[in-house]
């Protein structure tokens, strides 16, 4: 009887499918829900659980491997809902064809870490954040989505929207830095960029806001480590970018490896059911992180894998990435009455909904068309956008005696382990292609392309990235002696920042510092280029250099972008999205700290105040810092009023003038401080920023507005309120260099 009913329903379902096939995939939500429900009614419990199961392909891995020889068999049996790490249409087509052999022919979802580009690699997300250019960041995600969607990818595990304050954590490269406001703006931009106009369009991929939540606060910056923090801090600092991503319509969320206040995030119903799906009304689905369901046994939160599955599904974790805990135990748990089938249905419904929205039931191969993939391959406009983004990401940290920009008539020596590196330009979480070596523009190429034909450019590698070999020093010195200027590359290899790449020592690795020292001894000016995925401790190197550019890992067009900046064709405009420490001992270091009861009055103040006796409190470079080849002057700030009521808006304006020789872009930053409140407030909080482009001699007036809504915070009861009283308003060029005025908001 059941079999007969199921067959009739299935035929009906197929009819609905084929009559939809010719239509545009966008359907109303009512229609879509009906289609999801009719499919759900056909599914056995085993098939439902199958939809919650995600495996990596065998072509690529991004986590610890679990041997499994029967993935294809399981796909054909309808026991797999999604695959990750399937690169290229050739492969997605093969796996999809297996899924279509299953009883209900439910297509697979293909997910991948498309983090900063796909075919065209863009700068690291942290580097992009240094541009503070929200539109450019959205465009970068848009291009990544277009390229990835044409290669069979439906879903990117990005953006990572974690906030962090510890550069020892290797994953700082993957996010937008330490600030919740900037982080939230960028999170929303990236979601918009990935998802385009709507899911179902052939250039849109589902975004995934990760890692929910507080992964960025891993103790000691050690990856996967525990997090213990007040809920107030969680809400104030770590949640805003997640909320922004949810509001921007992120289709999925990923939970995180860490335990938060004693509960692994993967098993936290507070985070997933209460906050995300409850309070925020999130309609998408939550995927676990790689193996994080099973890892709840290691956390000591579940006695065994079966209990881990129970805790995760009950907590609202919908899809199991690579643990196999759901596959192995959910059916039994439902049959034993330990898990409500409603929870399974809800999770399956959320996943099917996305498959429908993507149009996969109309055509499971619609993202897997060889011709379209080829069309996206070496698109000139994508490379141009990558170069633009890369230029905007570079931060000028020092420029003594206008050492930069360089004149092309100078004799240059290019020295250091990264001058000719190729793959290192891409950085962690980039996707490798066999022809990378032909496509990636390294520094050597970038500079050569810029210099007049026939110029002689000296080159020496000098040393390796991370060993004790000094055999290249002599050559480096002799090359330097024959030049007018040394362009010296130092920093981290691209696999030194990223997942599982925590470092306790943030100084330059290997013998790089010794090389700098020796080259400084030649008396030639050094232009230092720092390639890294995180803030490094570079004070000594900076002291020995005339100019310093933080060049991160800039992607496919790295060499061109750096050369554009070196020779002044682009005036550097990047601003640091993270505070740079003087040394590891200052970590965690961030601009929006509390004042304490005994604040130090200045850097030499350490007697009975909150300070170190052997180190100033101030950072090497503050949040928001970055120089330009030109000089921007700030006029006096004017305020519309100094006493306002809650219905009024405060208007602040400041005139910026370009007093230098070069046209350039300034990022004007607005901070506030709540002077006294029912809970202590940070010494500064970023509330806005604007970028202004000025020709030499030109002035523009920037206007900001603030309302009491912008002054809200979480009080002791976790209510999001503002309190009347005094506030400092600060406008300036970075978190330390501001003009400050006092105002009062009354009820
Ligand atoms: C583990 C990482 O934490 C996560 O960000 C990533 O998406 C998955 N592995 C898949 O590669």
XYZ file of C-alpha atoms and ligand atoms in Angstrom:
758
model
C 0.000 0.000 0.000
C 2.729 2.439 1.031
C 4.678 1.537 -2.078
C 1.686 2.241 -4.317
C 1.000 5.610 -2.715
C 4.633 6.539 -2.957
C 4.709 5.669 -6.654
C 1.637 7.779 -7.384
C 3.054 10.699 -5.464
C 6.371 10.338 -7.193
C 4.723 10.419 -10.649
C 2.828 13.498 -9.592
C 6.021 15.075 -8.352
C 7.784 14.301 -11.649
C 4.916 15.887 -13.541
C 5.185 19.050 -11.510
C 8.918 19.018 -12.176
C 8.684 18.627 -15.929
C 5.946 21.201 -16.331
C 8.271 23.590 -14.482
C 11.259 22.635 -16.533
C 10.815 25.264 -19.222
C 9.984 28.020 -16.807
C 12.282 30.459 -15.215
C 13.461 28.871 -11.970
C 12.187 31.654 -9.779
C 8.979 30.548 -8.131
C 6.898 32.112 -5.429
C 7.692 31.015 -1.929
C 4.283 29.374 -1.541
C 4.792 27.320 -4.668
C 8.285 26.431 -3.575
C 7.125 25.284 -0.166
C 4.505 23.088 -1.789
C 7.126 21.492 -3.995
C 9.431 20.924 -1.044
C 6.607 19.400 0.973
C 5.445 17.118 -1.805
C 8.982 15.818 -2.236
C 9.455 15.442 1.494
C 6.334 13.287 1.698
C 7.890 10.847 -0.738
C 11.073 10.415 1.179
C 11.937 7.567 3.467
C 13.653 8.379 6.726
C 16.900 7.039 5.245
C 16.589 9.326 2.253
C 15.898 12.294 4.474
C 18.997 11.600 6.526
C 20.893 11.223 3.261
C 20.153 14.862 2.432
C 21.887 15.880 5.656
C 25.096 14.163 4.735
C 28.016 15.931 3.038
C 31.298 14.378 1.898
C 34.456 15.744 0.408
C 35.318 14.451 -3.027
C 38.458 12.374 -3.375
C 39.959 14.908 -5.774
C 40.770 17.400 -3.063
C 40.768 17.639 0.740
C 40.542 20.537 3.115
C 40.488 18.600 6.366
C 41.473 15.275 7.919
C 40.624 12.410 5.590
C 38.220 9.638 6.552
C 38.794 6.683 4.245
C 35.538 5.807 2.510
C 35.538 3.661 -0.603
C 31.846 3.746 -1.162
C 30.968 7.385 -1.683
C 29.630 6.741 -5.183
C 27.500 3.847 -3.939
C 26.076 6.065 -1.242
C 25.320 8.852 -3.694
C 23.488 6.372 -5.919
C 21.537 5.141 -2.916
C 20.340 8.686 -2.109
C 22.429 8.844 1.039
C 24.358 12.001 0.209
C 22.911 15.500 -0.061
C 26.010 17.454 -0.896
C 29.662 17.155 -1.860
C 32.491 19.587 -1.302
C 35.825 20.042 -2.999
C 34.593 18.949 -6.417
C 36.589 21.127 -8.750
C 35.375 21.759 -12.277
C 32.386 20.848 -14.386
C 34.011 17.649 -15.592
C 33.821 16.342 -12.035
C 30.512 17.817 -10.913
C 28.828 16.223 -13.921
C 30.127 12.793 -13.016
C 28.883 12.976 -9.448
C 25.563 14.538 -10.388
C 24.937 11.728 -12.828
C 25.340 9.284 -9.946
C 22.865 11.232 -7.800
C 20.363 11.024 -10.622
C 20.482 7.255 -10.370
C 19.019 7.413 -6.872
C 15.324 6.592 -6.346
C 14.152 10.187 -6.036
C 16.842 11.690 -8.245
C 17.503 14.524 -5.846
C 20.455 16.501 -7.180
C 23.603 17.074 -5.185
C 24.706 20.457 -3.960
C 28.350 21.234 -4.681
C 30.122 23.369 -2.092
C 33.639 24.746 -2.113
C 35.798 27.212 -0.244
C 35.676 30.013 -2.784
C 37.194 32.480 -0.377
C 39.028 35.074 -2.464
C 38.433 34.245 -6.059
C 38.049 31.074 -8.032
C 39.814 31.087 -11.370
C 41.040 34.634 -10.844
C 42.526 34.924 -7.376
C 41.842 38.152 -5.539
C 43.781 39.418 -2.514
C 43.281 37.691 0.819
C 40.010 38.750 2.426
C 41.946 40.593 5.148
C 43.883 42.460 2.462
C 40.658 43.359 0.676
C 39.309 44.634 3.968
C 42.289 47.012 4.057
C 40.779 48.745 1.028
C 37.742 49.794 3.086
C 36.136 49.882 -0.347
C 32.807 48.152 0.107
C 31.861 48.257 -3.567
C 35.154 46.803 -4.700
C 34.849 44.029 -2.124
C 31.349 43.217 -3.339
C 32.620 43.127 -6.907
C 35.403 40.747 -5.941
C 32.842 38.326 -4.470
C 30.626 38.823 -7.525
C 33.410 37.820 -9.881
C 34.383 34.850 -7.731
C 30.760 33.714 -7.775
C 30.451 34.116 -11.524
C 33.559 32.066 -12.175
C 32.692 29.423 -9.598
C 29.057 29.069 -10.650
C 30.198 28.466 -14.207
C 32.380 25.643 -12.929
C 29.599 23.727 -11.221
C 29.865 25.278 -7.750
C 26.516 26.052 -6.100
C 27.725 27.144 -2.752
C 30.774 28.850 -1.318
C 31.884 28.418 2.280
C 32.408 32.141 2.571
C 32.391 34.808 3.795
C 34.210 34.120 7.013
C 32.812 36.884 9.197
C 34.614 36.073 12.429
C 35.996 39.005 14.376
C 39.430 38.450 15.936
C 41.981 40.318 17.964
C 44.885 37.957 17.881
C 47.212 37.814 14.880
C 48.701 34.554 16.116
C 45.522 32.959 14.807
C 46.308 31.894 11.238
C 42.790 32.474 10.031
C 42.931 36.229 10.400
C 43.798 36.219 6.681
C 40.314 34.996 5.926
C 38.153 37.692 7.488
C 37.696 41.433 7.640
C 39.729 42.235 10.737
C 39.092 43.252 14.306
C 36.191 45.662 14.035
C 32.512 44.735 14.186
C 31.267 47.750 12.256
C 33.680 47.374 9.353
C 33.253 43.594 9.609
C 29.480 43.858 9.337
C 29.642 46.166 6.319
C 32.037 43.813 4.578
C 30.081 40.689 5.570
C 26.939 42.071 3.936
C 28.864 43.155 0.842
C 30.371 39.732 0.400
C 27.009 38.002 0.797
C 25.488 40.346 -1.793
C 28.433 39.740 -4.087
C 28.280 35.955 -3.898
C 24.523 35.689 -4.175
C 24.054 38.323 -6.864
C 20.502 39.346 -7.719
C 18.956 36.062 -6.652
C 19.751 32.421 -6.117
C 18.881 30.522 -9.231
C 20.698 32.945 -11.502
C 23.535 31.242 -13.269
C 26.091 33.626 -11.823
C 25.032 33.291 -8.189
C 26.325 30.922 -5.528
C 24.963 30.451 -2.031
C 26.988 32.276 0.596
C 27.845 30.717 3.951
C 28.488 32.975 6.936
C 31.003 31.260 9.161
C 32.044 30.232 11.773
C 29.052 30.593 14.031
C 30.157 31.710 16.517
C 33.145 33.323 18.170
C 35.712 31.063 16.484
C 37.912 34.138 16.057
C 38.399 34.360 19.795
C 40.207 31.012 20.073
C 42.316 31.229 23.222
C 45.954 32.145 22.621
C 45.266 32.397 18.900
C 45.617 28.610 18.707
C 43.323 27.233 16.043
C 40.326 25.140 17.135
C 40.880 26.263 20.723
C 38.215 27.034 23.314
C 36.437 30.341 23.747
C 35.110 31.648 26.995
C 33.534 35.088 26.965
C 30.621 37.012 28.396
C 27.449 37.013 26.359
C 27.709 40.776 26.336
C 31.029 40.639 24.535
C 29.701 37.969 22.214
C 26.783 40.156 21.212
C 28.666 43.388 21.078
C 31.815 42.336 19.263
C 31.383 38.956 17.599
C 27.742 38.809 16.518
C 27.246 41.965 14.399
C 28.836 40.609 11.203
C 26.785 37.400 11.503
C 23.628 39.406 11.936
C 24.573 41.544 8.956
C 25.168 38.428 6.863
C 21.811 36.983 7.885
C 20.085 40.281 7.104
C 21.778 40.377 3.718
C 20.129 37.031 3.000
C 23.013 34.583 3.406
C 21.589 31.247 2.299
C 23.615 29.208 4.757
C 25.632 29.428 7.950
C 28.457 27.191 9.127
C 28.877 26.481 12.796
C 32.306 26.338 14.350
C 34.887 24.034 15.861
C 35.266 25.867 19.153
C 33.415 25.404 22.362
C 31.833 28.631 23.544
C 31.399 29.003 27.273
C 31.576 25.252 27.667
C 29.253 24.255 24.822
C 30.679 23.296 21.409
C 29.130 25.692 18.889
C 28.048 22.697 16.812
C 25.949 21.474 19.710
C 24.693 24.869 20.790
C 20.963 25.218 20.488
C 21.321 28.686 21.934
C 23.308 29.787 18.874
C 21.569 27.804 16.181
C 17.964 27.365 17.253
C 17.387 30.198 19.631
C 19.387 32.992 18.030
C 19.886 32.172 14.360
C 16.696 30.347 13.437
C 14.598 31.879 16.197
C 15.434 35.473 17.004
C 16.916 36.241 13.576
C 14.356 34.220 11.607
C 17.030 32.619 9.421
C 15.407 30.441 6.754
C 18.493 28.846 5.253
C 20.384 25.850 6.608
C 23.356 25.351 8.879
C 26.231 23.119 7.865
C 28.628 21.801 10.473
C 32.306 22.484 10.086
C 34.457 19.618 8.863
C 33.942 16.785 11.304
C 32.773 19.116 14.055
C 29.791 16.935 14.974
C 31.972 13.903 15.706
C 34.519 16.150 17.425
C 32.027 16.830 20.194
C 33.235 13.499 21.606
C 36.774 14.888 21.862
C 35.380 18.022 23.474
C 33.966 15.744 26.143
C 30.460 16.971 25.381
C 29.116 13.727 23.905
C 29.947 10.254 25.160
C 30.054 8.826 21.671
C 29.357 9.601 18.053
C 25.713 8.683 18.400
C 25.181 11.146 21.184
C 27.081 13.738 19.146
C 24.586 13.270 16.296
C 21.703 13.608 18.741
C 23.087 16.786 20.279
C 23.910 18.381 16.932
C 20.548 17.789 15.264
C 18.674 18.855 18.349
C 20.778 21.992 18.459
C 19.821 22.879 14.886
C 22.884 21.814 12.944
C 21.302 20.731 9.653
C 24.031 19.213 7.519
C 26.926 17.055 8.642
C 30.169 17.863 6.865
C 32.393 14.822 6.894
C 31.663 13.397 10.372
C 29.359 10.627 9.203
C 27.662 10.910 12.585
C 24.287 11.696 10.999
C 24.680 8.974 8.412
C 25.553 6.415 11.040
C 23.077 7.271 13.762
C 20.196 9.572 12.883
C 17.877 6.892 11.541
C 18.298 4.824 14.694
C 17.931 7.888 16.905
C 14.590 8.708 15.288
C 13.412 5.105 15.520
C 14.377 4.994 19.178
C 12.315 8.144 19.733
C 15.345 10.172 20.823
C 15.212 12.610 17.934
C 11.920 14.054 16.724
C 11.375 13.378 13.050
C 10.175 16.972 12.857
C 13.742 18.112 13.404
C 14.933 15.940 10.535
C 12.109 17.219 8.347
C 12.938 20.793 9.165
C 16.595 20.296 8.270
C 15.750 18.464 5.028
C 13.168 21.068 4.104
C 15.735 23.848 4.475
C 18.208 22.011 2.245
C 15.667 21.033 -0.417
C 14.402 24.567 -0.466
C 17.827 25.772 -1.547
C 18.100 23.063 -4.188
C 14.782 24.236 -5.593
C 15.810 27.877 -5.431
C 18.955 27.056 -7.348
C 16.834 25.451 -10.026
C 18.547 22.100 -9.668
C 15.315 20.152 -10.005
C 14.665 21.788 -13.350
C 18.136 20.976 -14.536
C 20.669 19.359 -12.200
C 23.446 20.253 -14.642
C 22.544 23.878 -15.146
C 25.723 25.044 -13.385
C 27.787 22.342 -15.021
C 28.067 23.363 -18.634
C 31.516 22.949 -20.132
C 31.139 25.850 -22.547
C 30.157 28.274 -19.820
C 33.065 27.222 -17.660
C 35.438 27.822 -20.557
C 33.912 31.250 -21.208
C 34.752 32.323 -17.678
C 38.289 31.099 -17.867
C 40.679 33.959 -18.551
C 38.369 36.916 -18.588
C 40.263 40.109 -19.092
C 37.796 42.178 -17.093
C 38.154 39.832 -14.123
C 41.916 40.226 -14.185
C 41.516 43.995 -14.368
C 39.211 43.933 -11.340
C 41.684 41.729 -9.466
C 44.467 44.201 -10.184
C 42.307 47.119 -9.040
C 41.403 45.300 -5.834
C 45.035 44.380 -5.228
C 46.187 47.993 -5.584
C 43.537 49.156 -3.153
C 44.594 46.511 -0.613
C 48.217 47.642 -0.287
C 49.022 49.685 2.826
C 51.883 52.185 2.914
C 53.360 52.049 6.419
C 56.391 54.284 6.014
C 57.717 56.666 3.400
C 60.731 58.522 4.701
C 61.899 61.441 2.556
C 59.392 60.491 -0.114
C 61.385 57.385 -1.021
C 58.314 56.283 -2.945
C 57.128 56.483 -5.646
C 60.168 55.322 -7.577
C 61.503 56.892 -10.689
C 61.937 54.499 -13.592
C 65.384 55.870 -14.237
C 66.722 54.337 -11.026
C 68.835 51.200 -11.065
C 66.838 48.664 -9.118
C 67.851 45.577 -7.189
C 65.009 43.174 -6.494
C 65.992 41.003 -3.575
C 64.263 38.497 -1.360
C 62.559 35.119 -1.335
C 59.312 36.334 -2.900
C 60.549 38.316 -5.898
C 60.047 35.434 -8.267
C 57.613 33.351 -6.275
C 54.545 32.306 -8.185
C 52.040 30.277 -6.234
C 52.857 32.178 -3.028
C 51.126 35.203 -4.524
C 47.792 33.494 -4.146
C 47.865 32.696 -0.445
C 45.904 30.198 1.567
C 42.389 29.229 0.431
C 43.132 29.859 -3.172
C 42.243 27.348 -5.799
C 45.093 25.875 -7.753
C 45.004 25.461 -11.526
C 47.552 23.607 -13.616
C 48.438 26.695 -15.663
C 48.952 28.952 -12.622
C 52.613 29.485 -13.361
C 51.671 31.119 -16.668
C 48.939 33.302 -15.268
C 50.232 34.637 -11.985
C 52.080 37.924 -12.266
C 54.865 37.929 -9.726
C 56.833 40.945 -8.575
C 59.652 40.330 -11.008
C 57.271 40.317 -13.944
C 55.294 43.280 -12.650
C 58.392 45.474 -12.291
C 59.890 44.342 -15.608
C 56.657 45.195 -17.423
C 56.834 48.697 -16.026
C 60.514 49.537 -16.610
C 61.756 50.927 -19.926
C 62.905 48.268 -22.384
C 66.506 47.279 -21.894
C 66.708 48.401 -18.232
C 68.956 46.210 -16.187
C 67.290 45.019 -13.019
C 69.395 43.254 -10.446
C 68.057 40.170 -8.759
C 69.091 37.975 -5.857
C 66.989 35.631 -3.780
C 69.104 36.366 -0.712
C 67.581 33.704 1.496
C 64.734 31.264 1.769
C 61.551 32.052 3.622
C 62.060 29.941 6.658
C 65.416 28.271 7.187
C 68.933 29.131 8.353
C 70.660 29.143 4.997
C 72.756 32.300 4.566
C 74.609 31.203 1.456
C 72.721 33.741 -0.694
C 73.690 36.771 1.392
C 76.918 37.592 -0.474
C 75.191 37.658 -3.836
C 72.395 39.828 -2.431
C 74.913 42.369 -1.165
C 76.768 42.555 -4.428
C 73.508 42.993 -6.386
C 72.481 45.722 -3.941
C 75.803 47.526 -4.307
C 75.251 47.876 -8.030
C 71.851 49.487 -7.625
C 70.403 52.842 -6.585
C 67.484 51.347 -4.686
C 66.789 47.954 -3.111
C 63.299 46.531 -3.378
C 63.295 43.855 -0.724
C 60.566 41.249 -0.284
C 60.124 39.589 3.101
C 57.366 37.845 5.034
C 55.506 34.586 5.254
C 55.021 31.861 2.714
C 51.403 31.501 1.673
C 50.979 28.372 3.754
C 52.034 30.108 6.960
C 48.694 31.872 7.452
C 45.396 30.049 7.144
C 43.587 27.193 8.806
C 45.725 25.363 11.355
C 48.489 27.931 10.836
C 48.686 29.510 14.253
C 52.086 30.964 15.054
C 53.497 31.942 18.419
C 56.297 33.978 16.859
C 55.249 36.733 14.494
C 58.717 37.985 13.649
C 60.052 37.490 10.158
C 60.827 33.800 9.796
C 64.222 32.256 9.038
C 67.147 34.595 8.404
C 65.164 37.355 6.715
C 65.858 39.927 9.420
C 69.595 39.251 9.144
C 69.400 39.817 5.414
C 67.697 43.177 5.958
C 70.365 44.164 8.440
C 73.138 43.361 5.990
C 71.476 45.149 3.109
C 70.899 48.212 5.277
C 74.684 48.217 5.782
C 75.161 48.986 2.063
C 73.643 52.419 2.659
C 71.243 51.989 -0.259
C 67.624 52.901 0.416
C 65.462 49.863 1.079
C 61.854 49.673 -0.093
C 60.449 46.853 2.000
C 57.521 44.790 0.726
C 55.920 42.613 3.376
C 54.039 39.590 2.083
C 51.931 38.060 4.798
C 48.493 36.852 5.740
C 48.514 38.538 9.118
C 50.071 41.442 10.984
C 53.723 40.564 11.573
C 56.127 42.046 14.080
C 58.321 44.094 11.760
C 59.561 47.033 13.796
C 63.253 46.239 13.290
C 62.800 45.773 9.581
C 60.846 49.025 9.335
C 63.593 50.907 11.157
C 66.099 49.787 8.530
C 63.940 50.657 5.549
C 63.144 53.943 3.848
C 59.681 52.869 2.791
C 57.428 49.962 3.713
C 54.449 48.586 1.811
C 52.310 45.877 3.360
C 51.466 43.785 0.346
C 49.789 40.747 1.942
C 49.096 38.072 -0.670
C 47.507 39.856 -3.564
C 46.453 37.134 -5.963
C 46.807 36.568 -9.683
C 47.699 40.177 -10.486
C 49.964 40.765 -7.475
C 53.088 41.841 -9.392
C 51.245 44.335 -11.562
C 49.469 45.881 -8.594
C 52.660 46.257 -6.552
C 54.479 47.780 -9.509
C 51.588 50.224 -10.055
C 52.093 51.416 -6.499
C 55.908 51.389 -6.537
C 56.043 53.668 -9.561
C 53.227 55.948 -8.439
C 50.629 54.962 -11.010
C 48.439 54.181 -8.045
C 48.723 56.209 -4.875
C 48.392 53.734 -1.986
C 45.117 54.081 -0.115
C 44.880 50.958 2.107
C 44.113 51.315 5.828
C 44.853 48.566 8.337
C 41.799 46.553 9.404
C 43.781 45.155 12.357
C 46.015 46.717 14.947
C 49.667 45.776 14.432
C 51.477 44.864 17.655
C 54.997 45.994 18.474
C 55.677 42.511 19.706
C 53.790 39.319 20.526
C 53.652 40.292 24.213
C 51.033 42.967 23.451
C 48.546 40.455 22.040
C 45.564 40.631 22.214
C 45.746 44.206 21.050
C 42.821 46.109 19.529
C 41.741 49.708 19.359
C 38.320 49.422 20.980
C 39.452 48.280 24.409
C 38.066 49.532 27.714
C 39.748 52.317 29.605
C 40.284 50.422 32.926
C 40.365 52.159 36.298
C 44.021 53.020 35.871
C 44.674 53.943 32.286
C 48.222 54.867 31.319
C 48.435 58.530 30.366
C 51.176 57.973 27.797
C 53.550 55.318 26.522
C 56.181 55.854 29.226
C 53.679 55.675 32.035
C 53.831 52.418 33.949
C 53.766 53.253 37.632
C 50.596 51.808 39.186
C 48.730 52.025 35.905
C 47.552 49.431 33.424
C 50.736 49.079 31.397
C 53.831 46.964 30.852
C 57.098 48.056 32.422
C 59.017 46.882 29.372
C 56.726 47.855 26.504
C 54.515 50.802 25.569
C 50.774 50.233 25.341
C 50.502 51.804 21.923
C 50.724 49.514 18.923
C 53.239 49.529 16.094
C 50.403 50.710 13.838
C 46.883 51.455 14.941
C 43.664 50.212 13.398
C 42.769 52.340 10.389
C 46.373 53.395 9.732
C 47.828 53.902 6.276
C 49.848 56.583 4.513
C 49.568 58.114 1.087
C 52.068 59.651 -1.335
C 50.197 62.861 -0.800
C 49.361 64.833 2.331
C 45.770 65.188 3.514
C 45.012 68.007 5.908
C 41.978 67.867 8.157
C 40.170 71.131 8.864
C 38.469 71.731 12.188
C 35.455 69.532 12.853
C 32.137 71.379 13.020
C 29.098 70.032 14.851
C 25.460 70.886 14.218
C 24.926 71.062 17.983
C 26.478 69.931 21.243
C 23.252 69.331 23.140
C 20.699 67.125 21.409
C 17.584 65.181 22.255
C 16.848 61.651 21.154
C 14.800 62.793 18.153
C 17.676 64.831 16.771
C 20.554 63.797 14.611
C 24.022 65.120 15.134
C 25.710 66.338 11.968
C 29.465 66.513 11.897
C 31.541 67.862 9.088
C 35.176 68.215 8.303
C 36.978 69.560 5.271
C 39.803 67.496 3.860
C 42.403 69.134 1.650
C 45.009 67.454 -0.497
C 48.150 69.496 0.182
C 50.537 67.189 -1.632
C 51.629 66.600 -5.202
C 49.628 63.484 -5.999
C 45.934 62.814 -6.416
C 44.803 60.330 -3.812
C 42.124 58.759 -1.693
C 41.644 59.364 2.021
C 39.487 57.247 4.317
C 37.912 59.547 6.872
C 36.949 57.645 10.015
C 34.311 58.462 12.609
C 34.573 57.102 16.151
C 32.518 57.684 19.277
C 32.973 57.090 22.964
C 30.204 56.804 25.518
C 31.757 58.586 28.490
C 29.837 56.900 31.320
C 27.235 54.165 31.039
C 25.657 51.373 33.045
C 28.348 49.067 31.676
C 31.840 50.189 30.688
C 32.227 51.224 27.086
C 35.233 51.094 24.739
C 37.556 54.079 24.444
C 36.554 54.297 20.780
C 34.068 52.626 18.478
C 34.057 53.006 14.717
C 30.646 54.287 13.602
C 31.267 55.282 10.040
C 33.813 56.076 7.371
C 33.879 57.773 4.020
C 36.398 57.688 1.230
C 37.205 60.848 -0.625
C 39.330 61.211 -3.739
C 41.131 64.524 -4.096
C 43.283 66.080 -6.766
C 46.326 68.069 -5.544
C 45.093 71.285 -3.970
C 41.483 70.127 -3.914
C 39.268 70.223 -0.802
C 36.031 68.446 0.020
C 33.763 68.597 3.015
C 32.697 65.282 4.488
C 29.487 65.104 6.469
C 28.563 62.365 8.930
C 25.311 61.941 10.829
C 24.738 60.170 14.103
C 21.487 59.342 15.844
C 20.945 57.745 19.232
C 20.354 54.449 17.439
C 24.030 54.478 16.561
C 24.917 54.740 20.234
C 23.214 51.548 21.335
C 24.991 48.831 23.268
C 24.110 45.722 25.285
C 23.467 46.494 28.904
C 23.842 44.071 31.780
C 20.510 42.433 30.918
C 21.624 42.164 27.300
C 19.083 44.722 26.184
C 20.222 46.734 23.196
C 19.775 50.287 24.411
C 21.328 53.734 24.417
C 21.694 55.821 27.542
C 21.538 59.618 27.681
C 24.706 61.410 28.658
C 28.006 62.649 27.289
C 29.722 61.266 24.227
C 32.997 62.017 22.530
C 32.822 62.353 18.789
C 36.069 61.733 16.988
C 36.964 62.171 13.346
C 40.364 61.320 12.013
C 42.710 59.349 9.827
C 43.072 56.315 12.087
C 42.074 55.097 15.540
C 44.843 57.088 17.236
C 44.965 60.252 15.187
C 41.604 61.955 15.681
C 40.067 65.280 16.612
C 37.740 64.894 19.582
C 34.665 66.908 20.619
C 32.255 66.371 23.502
C 28.485 66.371 22.972
C 25.457 65.431 25.057
C 22.373 63.473 24.106
C 19.401 63.842 26.438
C 16.144 61.839 26.404
C 37.221 23.603 7.782
C 37.168 25.103 7.844
O 37.102 25.534 9.182
C 35.976 25.662 7.092
O 36.061 27.056 7.104
C 35.946 25.133 5.691
O 34.873 25.680 4.979
C 35.830 23.626 5.751
N 36.983 23.076 6.456
C 35.745 23.008 4.359
O 36.930 23.141 3.694
